[in-house]
PDB file of C-alpha atoms in Angstrom:
ATOM      1  CA  MET Y1253      15.243  16.762  28.037  1.00 54.00           C
ATOM      2  CA  GLY Y1254      16.859  13.515  26.805  1.00 56.00           C
ATOM      3  CA  GLN Y1255      16.109  12.055  23.438  1.00 58.00           C
ATOM      4  CA  SER Y1256      14.690   8.807  24.827  1.00 58.00           C
ATOM      5  CA  GLU Y1257      12.258  10.735  27.027  1.00 62.00           C
ATOM      6  CA  VAL Y1258      11.050  12.791  24.080  1.00 66.00           C
ATOM      7  CA  GLN Y1259      10.945   9.802  21.743  1.00 66.00           C
ATOM      8  CA  GLY Y1260       8.290   8.003  23.802  1.00 70.00           C
ATOM      9  CA  HIS Y1261       5.886  10.897  23.340  1.00 86.00           C
ATOM     10  CA  LEU Y1262       6.903  11.949  19.850  1.00 90.00           C
ATOM     11  CA  ASP Y1263       3.730  10.719  18.120  1.00 92.00           C
ATOM     12  CA  ALA Y1264       1.471  12.590  20.549  1.00 92.00           C
ATOM     13  CA  MET Y1265       3.549  15.767  20.186  1.00 93.00           C
ATOM     14  CA  LEU Y1266       3.555  15.627  16.383  1.00 94.00           C
ATOM     15  CA  LEU Y1267      -0.208  15.101  16.322  1.00 95.00           C
ATOM     16  CA  ALA Y1268      -0.719  17.923  18.814  1.00 94.00           C
ATOM     17  CA  VAL Y1269       1.345  20.380  16.754  1.00 95.00           C
ATOM     18  CA  LEU Y1270      -0.375  19.387  13.516  1.00 96.00           C
ATOM     19  CA  GLN Y1271      -3.788  19.965  15.100  1.00 94.00           C
ATOM     20  CA  GLY Y1272      -3.173  23.678  14.598  1.00 89.00           C
ATOM     21  CA  THR Y1273      -2.149  23.765  10.940  1.00 94.00           C
ATOM     22  CA  PRO Y1274      -0.610  21.528   8.229  1.00 96.00           C
ATOM     23  CA  LEU Y1275       3.209  21.774   8.257  1.00 96.00           C
ATOM     24  CA  HIS Y1276       6.254  20.274   6.567  1.00 96.00           C
ATOM     25  CA  GLY Y1277       8.902  18.436   8.568  1.00 95.00           C
ATOM     26  CA  TYR Y1278      11.265  21.359   9.109  1.00 94.00           C
ATOM     27  CA  ALA Y1279       8.495  23.757  10.188  1.00 94.00           C
ATOM     28  CA  LEU Y1280       7.129  21.063  12.476  1.00 94.00           C
ATOM     29  CA  LEU Y1281      10.497  20.740  14.204  1.00 93.00           C
ATOM     30  CA  GLU Y1282      10.779  24.493  14.641  1.00 92.00           C
ATOM     31  CA  GLU Y1283       7.293  24.587  16.150  1.00 93.00           C
ATOM     32  CA  LEU Y1284       8.227  21.761  18.547  1.00 92.00           C
ATOM     33  CA  ARG Y1285      11.338  23.700  19.588  1.00 90.00           C
ATOM     34  CA  ARG Y1286       9.393  26.920  20.002  1.00 92.00           C
ATOM     35  CA  ARG Y1287       6.662  25.315  22.129  1.00 91.00           C
ATOM     36  CA  SER Y1288       9.174  23.497  24.330  1.00 89.00           C
ATOM     37  CA  GLY Y1289      11.275  26.623  24.785  1.00 90.00           C
ATOM     38  CA  GLY Y1290      14.201  24.853  23.083  1.00 85.00           C
ATOM     39  CA  LYS Y1291      14.177  22.075  25.706  1.00 83.00           C
ATOM     40  CA  PHE Y1292      13.789  19.158  23.306  1.00 78.00           C
ATOM     41  CA  ASP Y1293      17.094  17.849  22.038  1.00 71.00           C
ATOM     42  CA  LEU Y1294      15.742  15.691  19.250  1.00 80.00           C
ATOM     43  CA  ALA Y1295      17.771  14.297  16.332  1.00 86.00           C
ATOM     44  CA  GLU Y1296      15.998  15.926  13.405  1.00 92.00           C
ATOM     45  CA  GLY Y1297      16.035  12.728  11.355  1.00 93.00           C
ATOM     46  CA  THR Y1298      13.736  10.964  13.814  1.00 92.00           C
ATOM     47  CA  ILE Y1299      10.627  12.945  12.934  1.00 94.00           C
ATOM     48  CA  TYR Y1300      10.386  11.824   9.298  1.00 96.00           C
ATOM     49  CA  PRO Y1301      10.094   8.086  10.053  1.00 95.00           C
ATOM     50  CA  ALA Y1302       7.520   9.017  12.726  1.00 94.00           C
ATOM     51  CA  LEU Y1303       5.560  11.128  10.236  1.00 96.00           C
ATOM     52  CA  HIS Y1304       5.614   8.284   7.697  1.00 95.00           C
ATOM     53  CA  ARG Y1305       4.450   5.823  10.352  1.00 93.00           C
ATOM     54  CA  LEU Y1306       1.584   8.092  11.423  1.00 95.00           C
ATOM     55  CA  GLU Y1307       0.581   8.559   7.803  1.00 95.00           C
ATOM     56  CA  GLY Y1308       0.665   4.774   7.282  1.00 92.00           C
ATOM     57  CA  SER Y1309      -1.694   4.412  10.260  1.00 92.00           C
ATOM     58  CA  GLY Y1310      -4.118   6.880   8.685  1.00 95.00           C
ATOM     59  CA  LEU Y1311      -3.603   9.533  11.374  1.00 96.00           C
ATOM     60  CA  LEU Y1312      -1.962  11.970   8.933  1.00 96.00           C
ATOM     61  CA  SER Y1313      -2.180  12.737   5.246  1.00 96.00           C
ATOM     62  CA  SER Y1314       0.472  14.458   3.156  1.00 96.00           C
ATOM     63  CA  ARG Y1315       1.040  16.094  -0.223  1.00 96.00           C
ATOM     64  CA  TRP Y1316       3.771  17.958  -2.066  1.00 96.00           C
ATOM     65  CA  GLU Y1317       3.578  21.737  -1.944  1.00 95.00           C
ATOM     66  CA  VAL Y1318       5.966  24.514  -2.912  1.00 93.00           C
ATOM     67  CA  VAL Y1319       6.855  26.426   0.265  1.00 86.00           C
ATOM     68  CA  ASP Y1320       9.265  29.394   0.005  1.00 84.00           C
ATOM     69  CA  GLY Y1321      10.368  28.192  -3.429  1.00 86.00           C
ATOM     70  CA  ARG Y1322      11.139  24.678  -2.186  1.00 87.00           C
ATOM     71  CA  ARG Y1323       9.148  21.518  -2.884  1.00 92.00           C
ATOM     72  CA  ARG Y1324       8.096  20.230   0.541  1.00 95.00           C
ATOM     73  CA  ARG Y1325       5.950  17.371   1.786  1.00 96.00           C
ATOM     74  CA  VAL Y1326       3.264  18.995   3.921  1.00 97.00           C
ATOM     75  CA  TYR Y1327       1.504  16.908   6.589  1.00 97.00           C
ATOM     76  CA  ALA Y1328      -2.042  17.437   7.805  1.00 97.00           C
ATOM     77  CA  ILE Y1329      -3.910  15.667  10.580  1.00 97.00           C
ATOM     78  CA  SER Y1330      -6.853  13.433   9.629  1.00 96.00           C
ATOM     79  CA  SER Y1331     -10.098  13.054  11.580  1.00 96.00           C
ATOM     80  CA  ARG Y1332      -8.772   9.759  13.008  1.00 96.00           C
ATOM     81  CA  GLY Y1333      -5.585  11.620  13.911  1.00 96.00           C
ATOM     82  CA  ARG Y1334      -7.551  14.276  15.813  1.00 95.00           C
ATOM     83  CA  GLN Y1335      -9.323  11.558  17.761  1.00 95.00           C
ATOM     84  CA  ALA Y1336      -6.024   9.799  18.498  1.00 94.00           C
ATOM     85  CA  ALA Y1337      -4.415  13.089  19.528  1.00 94.00           C
ATOM     86  CA  GLY Y1338      -7.270  13.789  21.951  1.00 93.00           C
ATOM     87  CA  GLU Y1339      -6.923  10.336  23.493  1.00 93.00           C
ATOM     88  CA  GLN Y1340      -3.124  10.570  23.788  1.00 91.00           C
ATOM     89  CA  ILE Y1341      -3.243  14.060  25.312  1.00 91.00           C
ATOM     90  CA  GLU Y1342      -5.853  12.920  27.841  1.00 92.00           C
ATOM     91  CA  SER Y1343      -3.772   9.827  28.652  1.00 90.00           C
ATOM     92  CA  TRP Y1344      -0.677  12.009  29.176  1.00 90.00           C
ATOM     93  CA  ARG Y1345      -2.575  14.376  31.489  1.00 91.00           C
ATOM     94  CA  ARG Y1346      -3.809  11.494  33.640  1.00 93.00           C
ATOM     95  CA  PHE Y1347      -0.264  10.107  33.768  1.00 90.00           C
ATOM     96  CA  SER Y1348       1.357  13.460  34.631  1.00 90.00           C
ATOM     97  CA  ARG Y1349      -1.270  14.152  37.344  1.00 92.00           C
ATOM     98  CA  ALA Y1350      -0.488  10.763  38.877  1.00 93.00           C
ATOM     99  CA  ILE Y1351       3.278  11.438  38.749  1.00 92.00           C
ATOM    100  CA  GLU Y1352       2.740  14.901  40.193  1.00 91.00           C
ATOM    101  CA  ALA Y1353       0.676  13.428  43.026  1.00 91.00           C
ATOM    102  CA  VAL Y1354       3.434  10.944  43.837  1.00 93.00           C
ATOM    103  CA  LEU Y1355       6.250  13.493  43.639  1.00 92.00           C
ATOM    104  CA  SER Y1356       4.590  16.304  45.554  1.00 87.00           C
ATOM    105  CA  PRO Y1357       5.406  16.527  49.300  1.00 80.00           C
ATOM    106  CA  VAL Y1358       2.947  14.670  51.503  1.00 75.00           C
ATOM    107  CA  THR Y1359       1.041  16.741  54.021  1.00 70.00           C
ATOM    108  CA  GLU Y1360       0.271  14.261  56.791  1.00 67.00           C
ATOM    109  CA  THR Y1361      -2.844  14.825  58.807  1.00 65.00           C
ATOM    110  CA  ARG Y1362      -2.713  12.924  62.102  1.00 63.00           C
ATOM    111  CA  PRO Y1363      -5.895  12.225  63.991  1.00 62.00           C
TER     112      PRO Y1363
ATOM    113  CA  MET F  51      25.865  27.939  -1.363  1.00 45.00           C
ATOM    114  CA  SER F  52      28.963  27.605  -3.457  1.00 47.00           C
ATOM    115  CA  ALA F  53      29.808  24.179  -2.058  1.00 52.00           C
ATOM    116  CA  LYS F  54      26.610  22.687  -3.535  1.00 56.00           C
ATOM    117  CA  GLY F  55      27.444  20.145  -6.224  1.00 58.00           C
ATOM    118  CA  PRO F  56      27.635  16.425  -6.961  1.00 63.00           C
ATOM    119  CA  LYS F  57      30.190  15.887  -4.176  1.00 80.00           C
ATOM    120  CA  ASP F  58      28.714  18.210  -1.563  1.00 90.00           C
ATOM    121  CA  PRO F  59      28.076  16.746   1.911  1.00 94.00           C
ATOM    122  CA  ILE F  60      24.277  16.738   1.456  1.00 95.00           C
ATOM    123  CA  SER F  61      24.458  14.739  -1.807  1.00 95.00           C
ATOM    124  CA  ILE F  62      26.869  12.281  -0.216  1.00 96.00           C
ATOM    125  CA  TYR F  63      24.569  11.950   2.795  1.00 97.00           C
ATOM    126  CA  ILE F  64      21.532  11.293   0.566  1.00 96.00           C
ATOM    127  CA  CYS F  65      23.471   8.611  -1.355  1.00 96.00           C
ATOM    128  CA  GLU F  66      24.424   6.914   1.899  1.00 96.00           C
ATOM    129  CA  LEU F  67      20.862   7.121   3.219  1.00 96.00           C
ATOM    130  CA  LYS F  68      19.494   5.571   0.015  1.00 95.00           C
ATOM    131  CA  GLY F  69      22.053   2.786   0.338  1.00 95.00           C
ATOM    132  CA  HIS F  70      20.696   1.864   3.764  1.00 95.00           C
ATOM    133  CA  LEU F  71      17.002   2.170   2.888  1.00 95.00           C
ATOM    134  CA  ARG F  72      14.998  -1.006   2.297  1.00 92.00           C
ATOM    135  CA  ALA F  73      12.236   0.966   0.569  1.00 90.00           C
ATOM    136  CA  ARG F  74      12.289   1.013  -3.225  1.00 88.00           C
ATOM    137  CA  GLY F  75      10.697   3.055  -6.001  1.00 90.00           C
ATOM    138  CA  LEU F  76       8.452   6.000  -5.196  1.00 91.00           C
ATOM    139  CA  ARG F  77       8.770   5.680  -1.422  1.00 92.00           C
ATOM    140  CA  ARG F  78      12.549   5.711  -1.609  1.00 93.00           C
ATOM    141  CA  ARG F  79      12.525   8.794  -3.852  1.00 94.00           C
ATOM    142  CA  ARG F  80      10.070  10.530  -1.547  1.00 95.00           C
ATOM    143  CA  ILE F  81      12.213   9.891   1.533  1.00 96.00           C
ATOM    144  CA  ALA F  82      15.353  11.124  -0.258  1.00 96.00           C
ATOM    145  CA  GLU F  83      13.590  14.261  -1.513  1.00 95.00           C
ATOM    146  CA  GLU F  84      12.114  15.082   1.901  1.00 96.00           C
ATOM    147  CA  VAL F  85      15.429  14.648   3.686  1.00 96.00           C
ATOM    148  CA  GLN F  86      17.321  16.640   1.058  1.00 96.00           C
ATOM    149  CA  ALA F  87      14.846  19.551   1.281  1.00 95.00           C
ATOM    150  CA  HIS F  88      15.174  19.504   5.078  1.00 96.00           C
ATOM    151  CA  LEU F  89      18.985  19.519   5.013  1.00 96.00           C
ATOM    152  CA  GLU F  90      19.092  22.285   2.404  1.00 94.00           C
ATOM    153  CA  GLN F  91      16.752  24.509   4.412  1.00 94.00           C
ATOM    154  CA  SER F  92      18.632  23.796   7.610  1.00 93.00           C
ATOM    155  CA  SER F  93      22.025  24.571   6.051  1.00 94.00           C
ATOM    156  CA  SER F  94      20.802  27.706   4.269  1.00 92.00           C
ATOM    157  CA  GLU F  95      19.491  29.042   7.588  1.00 90.00           C
ATOM    158  CA  MET F  96      22.884  28.367   9.121  1.00 90.00           C
ATOM    159  CA  CYS F  97      24.510  30.199   6.211  1.00 89.00           C
ATOM    160  CA  GLU F  98      22.362  33.209   7.086  1.00 87.00           C
ATOM    161  CA  ARG F  99      24.012  33.083  10.504  1.00 84.00           C
ATOM    162  CA  ARG F 100      27.338  33.651   8.728  1.00 79.00           C
ATOM    163  CA  LEU F 101      28.444  30.049   8.646  1.00 84.00           C
ATOM    164  CA  GLU F 102      30.501  28.917   5.652  1.00 90.00           C
ATOM    165  CA  ALA F 103      28.450  26.779   3.180  1.00 90.00           C
ATOM    166  CA  HIS F 104      30.355  23.508   3.607  1.00 91.00           C
ATOM    167  CA  GLU F 105      30.422  23.961   7.349  1.00 91.00           C
ATOM    168  CA  ALA F 106      26.675  24.708   7.414  1.00 93.00           C
ATOM    169  CA  MET F 107      25.881  21.545   5.469  1.00 94.00           C
ATOM    170  CA  THR F 108      28.018  19.418   7.766  1.00 94.00           C
ATOM    171  CA  ALA F 109      26.325  20.960  10.809  1.00 93.00           C
ATOM    172  CA  ALA F 110      22.854  20.333   9.331  1.00 94.00           C
ATOM    173  CA  ILE F 111      23.775  16.691   8.692  1.00 96.00           C
ATOM    174  CA  GLY F 112      25.086  16.360  12.253  1.00 94.00           C
ATOM    175  CA  ARG F 113      21.790  17.621  13.629  1.00 93.00           C
ATOM    176  CA  PHE F 114      19.819  15.287  11.373  1.00 95.00           C
ATOM    177  CA  GLY F 115      21.495  12.053  12.499  1.00 94.00           C
ATOM    178  CA  ALA F 116      23.607   9.274  11.015  1.00 95.00           C
ATOM    179  CA  PRO F 117      22.232   7.919   7.713  1.00 95.00           C
ATOM    180  CA  GLU F 118      22.195   4.297   8.892  1.00 95.00           C
ATOM    181  CA  GLN F 119      20.237   5.245  12.033  1.00 94.00           C
ATOM    182  CA  VAL F 120      17.683   7.311  10.094  1.00 95.00           C
ATOM    183  CA  ALA F 121      17.328   4.522   7.478  1.00 95.00           C
ATOM    184  CA  ALA F 122      16.893   1.918  10.235  1.00 95.00           C
ATOM    185  CA  GLN F 123      13.921   3.891  11.567  1.00 93.00           C
ATOM    186  CA  PHE F 124      12.382   4.065   8.095  1.00 93.00           C
ATOM    187  CA  ASN F 125      13.013   0.329   7.634  1.00 93.00           C
ATOM    188  CA  ARG F 126      11.015  -0.506  10.761  1.00 87.00           C
ATOM    189  CA  GLN F 127       7.710  -0.754   8.943  1.00 66.00           C
ATOM    190  CA  PRO F 128       4.691  -1.362  11.202  1.00 59.00           C
ATOM    191  CA  ALA F 129       3.474  -4.966  11.326  1.00 51.00           C
ATOM    192  CA  ALA F 130      -0.082  -3.848  10.560  1.00 53.00           C
ATOM    193  CA  ARG F 131       1.006  -2.422   7.242  1.00 60.00           C
ATOM    194  CA  ARG F 132       2.961  -5.553   6.313  1.00 60.00           C
ATOM    195  CA  LEU F 133      -0.135  -7.613   7.161  1.00 62.00           C
ATOM    196  CA  LEU F 134      -2.305  -5.378   4.988  1.00 67.00           C
ATOM    197  CA  GLU F 135       0.140  -5.775   2.081  1.00 70.00           C
ATOM    198  CA  ARG F 136       0.124  -9.581   2.466  1.00 71.00           C
ATOM    199  CA  ARG F 137      -3.677  -9.585   2.509  1.00 77.00           C
ATOM    200  CA  LEU F 138      -3.760  -7.502  -0.655  1.00 82.00           C
ATOM    201  CA  VAL F 139      -1.427  -9.978  -2.387  1.00 84.00           C
ATOM    202  CA  VAL F 140      -3.630 -12.930  -1.319  1.00 84.00           C
ATOM    203  CA  LEU F 141      -6.731 -11.075  -2.523  1.00 87.00           C
ATOM    204  CA  TRP F 142      -5.075 -10.322  -5.859  1.00 89.00           C
ATOM    205  CA  VAL F 143      -3.956 -13.938  -6.392  1.00 88.00           C
ATOM    206  CA  SER F 144      -7.453 -15.206  -5.468  1.00 88.00           C
ATOM    207  CA  TRP F 145      -9.035 -12.790  -7.911  1.00 91.00           C
ATOM    208  CA  ILE F 146      -6.726 -13.939 -10.729  1.00 90.00           C
ATOM    209  CA  ALA F 147      -7.475 -17.617  -9.910  1.00 89.00           C
ATOM    210  CA  ALA F 148     -11.226 -16.969  -9.813  1.00 90.00           C
ATOM    211  CA  MET F 149     -11.076 -15.176 -13.162  1.00 90.00           C
ATOM    212  CA  GLY F 150      -9.129 -18.090 -14.681  1.00 89.00           C
ATOM    213  CA  MET F 151     -11.563 -20.687 -13.354  1.00 89.00           C
ATOM    214  CA  GLY F 152     -14.537 -18.628 -14.507  1.00 89.00           C
ATOM    215  CA  SER F 153     -13.085 -18.314 -18.007  1.00 88.00           C
ATOM    216  CA  ALA F 154     -12.390 -22.061 -18.143  1.00 87.00           C
ATOM    217  CA  THR F 155     -15.959 -22.864 -17.054  1.00 87.00           C
ATOM    218  CA  VAL F 156     -17.473 -20.522 -19.626  1.00 86.00           C
ATOM    219  CA  TRP F 157     -15.223 -21.937 -22.333  1.00 85.00           C
ATOM    220  CA  ALA F 158     -16.224 -25.505 -21.407  1.00 82.00           C
ATOM    221  CA  ALA F 159     -19.908 -24.551 -21.432  1.00 80.00           C
ATOM    222  CA  VAL F 160     -19.614 -22.871 -24.839  1.00 76.00           C
ATOM    223  CA  SER F 161     -17.440 -25.418 -26.599  1.00 75.00           C
ATOM    224  CA  GLY F 162     -18.121 -28.699 -24.743  1.00 69.00           C
ATOM    225  CA  PRO F 163     -19.812 -31.661 -26.499  1.00 68.00           C
ATOM    226  CA  GLU F 164     -23.003 -31.370 -24.382  1.00 68.00           C
ATOM    227  CA  ALA F 165     -23.463 -27.716 -25.202  1.00 67.00           C
ATOM    228  CA  HIS F 166     -22.712 -28.433 -28.808  1.00 63.00           C
ATOM    229  CA  ALA F 167     -25.207 -31.294 -28.918  1.00 67.00           C
ATOM    230  CA  ALA F 168     -27.852 -29.082 -27.307  1.00 66.00           C
ATOM    231  CA  ARG F 169     -27.264 -26.389 -29.896  1.00 62.00           C
ATOM    232  CA  SER F 170     -27.173 -28.896 -32.719  1.00 59.00           C
ATOM    233  CA  SER F 171     -30.514 -30.403 -31.688  1.00 60.00           C
ATOM    234  CA  LEU F 172     -32.089 -27.022 -32.413  1.00 56.00           C
ATOM    235  CA  ALA F 173     -30.521 -26.749 -35.823  1.00 52.00           C
ATOM    236  CA  PRO F 174     -33.133 -27.111 -38.605  1.00 50.00           C
ATOM    237  CA  GLN F 175     -30.980 -29.536 -40.620  1.00 50.00           C
ATOM    238  CA  HIS F 176     -30.904 -32.032 -37.736  1.00 47.00           C
ATOM    239  CA  ILE F 177     -34.577 -31.703 -36.860  1.00 46.00           C
ATOM    240  CA  SER F 178     -35.885 -32.028 -40.357  1.00 47.00           C
ATOM    241  CA  GLY F 179     -33.354 -34.679 -41.283  1.00 47.00           C
ATOM    242  CA  SER F 180     -32.846 -32.995 -44.646  1.00 48.00           C
ATOM    243  CA  ALA F 181     -30.942 -34.754 -47.344  1.00 47.00           C
ATOM    244  CA  ALA F 182     -28.139 -32.179 -47.264  1.00 48.00           C
ATOM    245  CA  PRO F 183     -24.781 -33.892 -46.669  1.00 48.00           C
ATOM    246  CA  HIS F 184     -23.805 -33.843 -43.004  1.00 49.00           C
ATOM    247  CA  ARG F 185     -21.035 -31.317 -42.403  1.00 49.00           C
ATOM    248  CA  ARG F 186     -18.288 -31.869 -39.900  1.00 54.00           C
ATOM    249  CA  THR F 187     -18.837 -28.363 -38.624  1.00 56.00           C
ATOM    250  CA  CYS F 188     -22.185 -27.759 -37.061  1.00 56.00           C
ATOM    251  CA  PRO F 189     -24.428 -25.201 -38.789  1.00 59.00           C
ATOM    252  CA  ALA F 190     -25.584 -23.982 -35.383  1.00 61.00           C
ATOM    253  CA  CYS F 191     -22.172 -22.994 -34.190  1.00 60.00           C
ATOM    254  CA  GLU F 192     -19.641 -23.141 -36.997  1.00 57.00           C
ATOM    255  CA  GLY F 193     -16.342 -21.737 -36.072  1.00 57.00           C
ATOM    256  CA  LEU F 194     -16.671 -22.793 -32.451  1.00 54.00           C
ATOM    257  CA  VAL F 195     -16.813 -26.559 -32.883  1.00 51.00           C
ATOM    258  CA  ARG F 196     -14.665 -28.672 -35.136  1.00 51.00           C
ATOM    259  CA  ARG F 197     -16.605 -31.917 -34.969  1.00 52.00           C
ATOM    260  CA  CYS F 198     -20.323 -32.536 -34.576  1.00 53.00           C
ATOM    261  CA  ALA F 199     -21.153 -35.134 -31.927  1.00 58.00           C
ATOM    262  CA  LEU F 200     -24.525 -35.977 -33.455  1.00 63.00           C
ATOM    263  CA  PRO F 201     -24.886 -38.569 -36.244  1.00 66.00           C
ATOM    264  CA  SER F 202     -25.590 -37.285 -39.746  1.00 66.00           C
ATOM    265  CA  PRO F 203     -29.189 -37.590 -41.087  1.00 72.00           C
ATOM    266  CA  GLN F 204     -28.064 -40.492 -43.327  1.00 77.00           C
ATOM    267  CA  GLU F 205     -26.496 -42.259 -40.325  1.00 77.00           C
ATOM    268  CA  SER F 206     -29.646 -41.678 -38.272  1.00 80.00           C
ATOM    269  CA  ALA F 207     -31.814 -43.105 -41.062  1.00 85.00           C
ATOM    270  CA  GLY F 208     -29.544 -46.149 -41.401  1.00 85.00           C
ATOM    271  CA  ARG F 209     -29.616 -46.807 -37.653  1.00 84.00           C
ATOM    272  CA  ALA F 210     -33.420 -46.475 -37.562  1.00 87.00           C
ATOM    273  CA  ALA F 211     -33.733 -48.922 -40.458  1.00 88.00           C
ATOM    274  CA  ALA F 212     -31.451 -51.411 -38.699  1.00 87.00           C
ATOM    275  CA  ARG F 213     -33.499 -51.124 -35.498  1.00 87.00           C
ATOM    276  CA  THR F 214     -36.730 -51.719 -37.464  1.00 88.00           C
ATOM    277  CA  ALA F 215     -35.204 -54.768 -39.175  1.00 86.00           C
ATOM    278  CA  VAL F 216     -34.159 -56.255 -35.832  1.00 85.00           C
ATOM    279  CA  ARG F 217     -37.621 -55.634 -34.402  1.00 86.00           C
ATOM    280  CA  GLU F 218     -39.289 -57.234 -37.458  1.00 84.00           C
ATOM    281  CA  SER F 219     -37.075 -60.302 -37.358  1.00 79.00           C
ATOM    282  CA  SER F 220     -37.703 -60.869 -33.642  1.00 77.00           C
ATOM    283  CA  ARG F 221     -41.461 -60.443 -34.197  1.00 77.00           C
ATOM    284  CA  SER F 222     -41.388 -62.957 -37.073  1.00 73.00           C
ATOM    285  CA  ARG F 223     -39.431 -65.364 -34.897  1.00 67.00           C
ATOM    286  CA  ARG F 224     -42.068 -65.041 -32.179  1.00 65.00           C
ATOM    287  CA  THR F 225     -44.963 -65.623 -34.609  1.00 61.00           C
ATOM    288  CA  ALA F 226     -43.191 -68.581 -36.228  1.00 57.00           C
ATOM    289  CA  CYS F 227     -42.889 -70.308 -32.897  1.00 51.00           C
ATOM    290  CA  PRO F 228     -45.628 -72.947 -32.357  1.00 49.00           C
TER     291      PRO F 228
END
């Protein structure tokens, strides 16, 4: 999947992954790769500005933690973030259903 | 990671990233620390896959993206946040101005001539008109006021006597008139 295609839905995907558990940037990327079956070809540097932006909007919170002997910034979803994630996931499902309906072969029923 | 040092690719990358960042202070340090931790973890995992240290770092940097592109994304701060910051500055300036005006008002009320006269009118020396010499500092508020606006008891007595004399002379003029 191309980077521009992924980029448009990056916020929703980050929020969706963080709904499960708080993670640092690297672990978040690995989880995204794992869930997409390695399909997402995302420049790793793009997720940190997105995480900062989501935190600035109050959808995420973060704090320093020592993970595997390294000091890492761990991100957790806020209650506003959960609400936003729910809305974005629902919006995506409506959109993908509509696309699916358009792309699927038409079965014409003639009177 | 034998290649790790002041001139290793990750340190050079972080320096370049910092050079392109518009953020300053804590935010800048936080970004640099987050990115460095990411690149170190990424390269150490590549080292575990039998990649040479320098090569692993270069590969990790390649996967992360060009420093100017990453910095440009950090520099695109949301408009809402900029607006919030501007509002905070306006609020802060207004608060400082209000505090200054409040202090000036209180100072004027405490040390102004009206307030001083009001305080002085309650002072026993002024009420009783005692013969004690009038001081240039008011007994009611010495230290706060340098000059008393009220006349001294002697001056008051002199003025009253002058008024009485004027009244008497006008009365005598009226009675002398045929």
